[in-house]
XYZ file of C-alpha atoms in Angstrom:
302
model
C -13.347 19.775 17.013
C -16.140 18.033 15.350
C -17.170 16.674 11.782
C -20.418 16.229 10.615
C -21.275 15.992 14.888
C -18.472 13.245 15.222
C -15.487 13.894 17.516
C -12.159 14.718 15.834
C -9.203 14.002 18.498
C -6.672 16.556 18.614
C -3.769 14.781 17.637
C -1.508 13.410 14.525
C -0.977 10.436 12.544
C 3.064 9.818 12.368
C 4.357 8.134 9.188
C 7.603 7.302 8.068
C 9.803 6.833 4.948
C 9.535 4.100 2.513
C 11.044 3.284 -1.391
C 7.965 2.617 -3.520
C 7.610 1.395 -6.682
C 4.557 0.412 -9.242
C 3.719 -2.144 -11.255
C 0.962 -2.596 -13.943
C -0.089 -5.982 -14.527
C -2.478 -6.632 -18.024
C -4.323 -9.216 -18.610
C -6.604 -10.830 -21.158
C -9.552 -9.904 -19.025
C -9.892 -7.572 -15.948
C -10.871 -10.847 -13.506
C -7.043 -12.710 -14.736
C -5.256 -9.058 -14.384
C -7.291 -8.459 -10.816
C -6.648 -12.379 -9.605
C -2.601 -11.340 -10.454
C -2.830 -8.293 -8.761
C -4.140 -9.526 -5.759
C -1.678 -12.922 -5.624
C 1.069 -10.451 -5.780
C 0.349 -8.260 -3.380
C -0.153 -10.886 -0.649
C 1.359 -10.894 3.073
C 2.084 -7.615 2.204
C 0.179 -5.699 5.310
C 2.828 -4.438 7.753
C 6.873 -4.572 7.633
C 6.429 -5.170 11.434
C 6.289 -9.076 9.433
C 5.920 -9.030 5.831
C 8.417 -8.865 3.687
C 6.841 -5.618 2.362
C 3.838 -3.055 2.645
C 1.862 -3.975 -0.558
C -1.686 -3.477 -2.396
C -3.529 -2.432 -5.115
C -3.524 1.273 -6.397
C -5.860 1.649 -9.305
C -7.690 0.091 -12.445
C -6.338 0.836 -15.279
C -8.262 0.569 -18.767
C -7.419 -0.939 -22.256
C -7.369 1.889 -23.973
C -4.545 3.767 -21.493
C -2.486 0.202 -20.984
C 1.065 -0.474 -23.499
C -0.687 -3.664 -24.963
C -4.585 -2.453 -25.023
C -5.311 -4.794 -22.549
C -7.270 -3.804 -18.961
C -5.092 -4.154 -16.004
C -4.533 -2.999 -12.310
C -1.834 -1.008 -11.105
C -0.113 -2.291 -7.509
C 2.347 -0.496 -5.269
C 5.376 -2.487 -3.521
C 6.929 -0.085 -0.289
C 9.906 -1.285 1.848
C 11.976 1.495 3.521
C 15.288 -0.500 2.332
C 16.061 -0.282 -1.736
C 17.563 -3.389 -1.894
C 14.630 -5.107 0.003
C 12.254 -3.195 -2.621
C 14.388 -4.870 -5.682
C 13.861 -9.015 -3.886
C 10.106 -8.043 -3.504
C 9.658 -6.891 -6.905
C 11.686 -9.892 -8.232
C 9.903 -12.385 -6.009
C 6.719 -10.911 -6.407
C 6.264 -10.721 -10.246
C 8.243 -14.076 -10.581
C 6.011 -15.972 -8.315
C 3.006 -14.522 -8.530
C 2.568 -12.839 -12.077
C 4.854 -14.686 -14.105
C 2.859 -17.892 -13.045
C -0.875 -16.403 -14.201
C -2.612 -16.557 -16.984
C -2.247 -14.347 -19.448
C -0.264 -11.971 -17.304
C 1.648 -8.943 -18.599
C 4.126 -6.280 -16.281
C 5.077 -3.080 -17.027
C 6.663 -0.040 -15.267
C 4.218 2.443 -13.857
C 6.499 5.129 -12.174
C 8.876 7.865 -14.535
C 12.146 7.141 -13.668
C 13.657 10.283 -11.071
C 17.111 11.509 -11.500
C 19.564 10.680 -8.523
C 20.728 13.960 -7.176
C 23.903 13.724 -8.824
C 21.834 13.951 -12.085
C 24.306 11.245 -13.765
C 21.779 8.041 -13.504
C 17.612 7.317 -12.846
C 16.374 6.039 -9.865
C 15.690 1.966 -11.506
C 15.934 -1.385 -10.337
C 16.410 -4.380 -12.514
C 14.113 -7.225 -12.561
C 15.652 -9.649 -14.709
C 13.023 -12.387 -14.966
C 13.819 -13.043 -18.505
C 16.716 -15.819 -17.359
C 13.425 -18.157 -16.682
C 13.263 -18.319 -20.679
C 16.531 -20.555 -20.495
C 17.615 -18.341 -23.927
C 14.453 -19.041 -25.797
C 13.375 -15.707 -24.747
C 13.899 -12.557 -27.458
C 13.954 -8.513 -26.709
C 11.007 -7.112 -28.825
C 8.245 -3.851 -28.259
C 5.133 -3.071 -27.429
C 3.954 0.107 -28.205
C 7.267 2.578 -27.359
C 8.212 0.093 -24.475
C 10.855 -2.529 -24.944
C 10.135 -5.606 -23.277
C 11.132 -9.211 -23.047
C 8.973 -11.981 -24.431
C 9.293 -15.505 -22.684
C 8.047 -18.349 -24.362
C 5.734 -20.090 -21.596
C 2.997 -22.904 -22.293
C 0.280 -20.897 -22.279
C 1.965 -18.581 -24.857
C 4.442 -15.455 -24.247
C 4.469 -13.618 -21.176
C 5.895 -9.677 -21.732
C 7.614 -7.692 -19.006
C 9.665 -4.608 -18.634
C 12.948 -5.254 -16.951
C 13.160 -2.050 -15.426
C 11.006 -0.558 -12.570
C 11.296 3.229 -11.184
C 10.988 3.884 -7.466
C 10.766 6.856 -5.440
C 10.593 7.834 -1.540
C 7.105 7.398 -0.496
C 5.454 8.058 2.501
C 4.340 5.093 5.143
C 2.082 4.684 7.935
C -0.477 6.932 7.400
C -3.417 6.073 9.382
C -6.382 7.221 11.562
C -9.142 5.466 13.634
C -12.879 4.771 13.498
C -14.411 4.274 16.886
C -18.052 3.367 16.965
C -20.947 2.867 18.987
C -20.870 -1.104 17.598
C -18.575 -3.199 16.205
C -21.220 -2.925 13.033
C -21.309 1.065 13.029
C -17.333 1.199 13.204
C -17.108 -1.659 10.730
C -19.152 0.527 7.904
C -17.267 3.515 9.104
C -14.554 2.077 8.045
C -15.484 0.689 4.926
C -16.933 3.776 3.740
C -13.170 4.864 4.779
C -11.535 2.272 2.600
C -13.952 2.923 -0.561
C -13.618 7.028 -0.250
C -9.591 6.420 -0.138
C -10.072 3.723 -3.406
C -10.991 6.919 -5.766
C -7.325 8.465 -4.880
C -4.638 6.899 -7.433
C -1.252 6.979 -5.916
C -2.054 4.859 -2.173
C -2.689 2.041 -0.783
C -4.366 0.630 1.881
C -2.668 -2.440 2.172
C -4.453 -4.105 5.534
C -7.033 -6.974 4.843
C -9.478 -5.005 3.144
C -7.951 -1.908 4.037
C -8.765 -2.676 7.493
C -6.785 -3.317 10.765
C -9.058 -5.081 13.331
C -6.047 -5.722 15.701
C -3.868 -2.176 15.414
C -0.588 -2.551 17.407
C 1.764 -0.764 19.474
C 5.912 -1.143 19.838
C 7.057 -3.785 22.275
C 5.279 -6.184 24.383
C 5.630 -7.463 28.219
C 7.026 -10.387 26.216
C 10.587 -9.852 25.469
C 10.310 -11.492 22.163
C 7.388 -9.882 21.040
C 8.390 -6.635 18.738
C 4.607 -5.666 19.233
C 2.160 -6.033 20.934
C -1.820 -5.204 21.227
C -3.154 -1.760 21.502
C -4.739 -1.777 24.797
C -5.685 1.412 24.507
C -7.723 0.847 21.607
C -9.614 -2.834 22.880
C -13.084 -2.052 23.939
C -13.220 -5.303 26.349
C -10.587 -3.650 28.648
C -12.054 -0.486 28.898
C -12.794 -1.091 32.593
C -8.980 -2.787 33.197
C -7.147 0.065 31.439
C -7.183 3.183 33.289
C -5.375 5.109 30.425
C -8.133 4.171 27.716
C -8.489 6.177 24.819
C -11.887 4.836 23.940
C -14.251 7.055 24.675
C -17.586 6.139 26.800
C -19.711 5.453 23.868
C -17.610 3.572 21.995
C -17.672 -0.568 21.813
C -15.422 -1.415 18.982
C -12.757 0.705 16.615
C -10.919 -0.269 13.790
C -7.955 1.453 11.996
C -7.328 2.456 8.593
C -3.109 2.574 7.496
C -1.821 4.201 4.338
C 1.205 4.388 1.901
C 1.381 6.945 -0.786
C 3.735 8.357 -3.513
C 4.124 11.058 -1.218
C 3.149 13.294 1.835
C 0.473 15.241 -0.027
C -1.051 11.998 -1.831
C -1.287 10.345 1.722
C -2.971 13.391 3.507
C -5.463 13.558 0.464
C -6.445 10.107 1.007
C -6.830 10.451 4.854
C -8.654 13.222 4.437
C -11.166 11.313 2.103
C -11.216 8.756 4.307
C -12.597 10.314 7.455
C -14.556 12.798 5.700
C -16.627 9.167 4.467
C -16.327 7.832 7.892
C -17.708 10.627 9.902
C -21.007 10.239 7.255
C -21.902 6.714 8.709
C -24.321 6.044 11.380
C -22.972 5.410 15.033
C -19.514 6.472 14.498
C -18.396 8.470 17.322
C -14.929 9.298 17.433
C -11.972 9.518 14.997
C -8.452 9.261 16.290
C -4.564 8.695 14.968
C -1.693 6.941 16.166
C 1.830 8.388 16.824
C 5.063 7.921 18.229
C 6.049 11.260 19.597
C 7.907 12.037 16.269
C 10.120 8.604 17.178
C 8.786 6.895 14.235
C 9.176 9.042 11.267
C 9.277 12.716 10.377
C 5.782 12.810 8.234
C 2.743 14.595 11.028
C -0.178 14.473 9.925
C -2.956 16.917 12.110
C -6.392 15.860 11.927
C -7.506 19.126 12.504
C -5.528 20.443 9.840
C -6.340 17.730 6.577
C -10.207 18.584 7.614
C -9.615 22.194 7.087
């Protein structure tokens, strides 16, 4: 099929399982909540090697934060629980807890477990760094934990909700130049922006070198998509680059869930397909090997 006279492959996006949570982080000004936001979310692009999947969701403004002050709203994904709880920690203690200014707070309801006898939390119990000068106090209905720290008090929440989200969303922008697949995917990346609940958490949303499982090198757990790399178009006799096409980029995405993630793809190529000299979008999968989450191109254009 096409979009908007680009071609649509015929094939699906495979994503897997993954415990998310959110955090808001306030701040005394948007830039000192943002410059938090973004220290906390680094080396946070693939498990493959980070630690975790992370990025930023969504601004949120004073008047809809606890303490009235602006702030941006990041999402942490790991598909272990436990793994989830030492990035959280880590994260807000290193990167938040050192800022200026810097406030966390919860930004997902707590679920029920199925057994309906406890909520789906995990503790973050940064408020040992006050070496008991800290004190329990509120802000707004939330009860929080102020630690005395020398550029004042910094407030957190101690408890964070998290929920089975949805990982590995993704699609790809092939384009007549490296420039025309570039803007395709940015226009991607700024279409999926407007949809709270994802992220896209590649260097600006981008993946410039999009991988595939295993290598020639036994040590290697992946390895470049040949497939994919325009300069081997001639060398690969299985390329899926088509004719016209000199340079592709991908786009990957987490969500709070399957629905959120197929929105934002759907946004995504929609913008993509708009730009000049794109020619082709695609989607990686595993056969169904990686995760149990297909996502049809055909289908989220519908």
């Amino acid at each position: 099929m096409k979009y908007n006279n680009v071609e649509i492959d015929d094939t699906y996006a495979e994503a897997f399982p993954a415990q998310v949570s959110r955090v808001l982080i306030t701040a005394v000004t948007e830039y000192y909540a943002k410059v938090a936001a973004i220290e906390a979310t680094g080396f946070g692009t693939s498990v493959i090697g980070c630690p975790a999947e992370a990025g930023i969701d969504c601004f949120v403004p004073a008047d809809k934060t606890p303490d009235g002050r602006p702030g941006y709203v990041i999402m942490i994904c790991h598909p272990n629980k436990d793994k989830l709880k030492e990035q959280l920690i880590e994260r807000i203690g290193e990167c938040v807890l050192t800022a200026p200014t810097t406030a966390v707070f919860n930004w997902l309801p707590f679920e029920r477990l199925p057994d309906k006898t406890q909520e789906k939390r995990i503790d973050v119990k940064l408020h040992f760094f006050g070496d008991k000068f800290e004190y329990q106090t509120k802000v707004g209905d939330r009860n929080v934990w102020a630690i005395p720290i020398m550029g004042g008090e910094f407030i957190c929440e101690e408890e964070y909700g998290y929920k089975k989200g949805v990982a590995g969303g993704n699609f790809f922008v092939m384009g007549e130049t490296q420039g025309s697949a570039l803007m395709g995917a940015q226009a991607a990346v700024d279409a999926i922006a407007q949809i709270e609940g994802c992220i896209t958490p590649f260097p600006g949303g981008i993946v410039s070198s999009g991988s595939k499982v295993g290598s020639k090198y036994k040590f290697m757990k992946a390895s470049t998509n040949e497939k994919m790399a325009p300069t081997l178009k001639s060398k690969v006799p299985d390329t899926q680059l088509p004719p016209n096409a000199n340079a592709a980029y991908e786009i990957v995405i987490d969500g709070l869930d399957e629905a959120t993630v197929g929105k934002a793809m759907a946004a995504g190529i929609k913008a993509a397909c708009h730009v000049p000299g794109v020619v082709k979008i695609s989607a990686g999968n595993y056969g169904g090997k990686l995760g149990p989450y297909k996502f049809e191109l055909a289908k989220l254009l519908q």
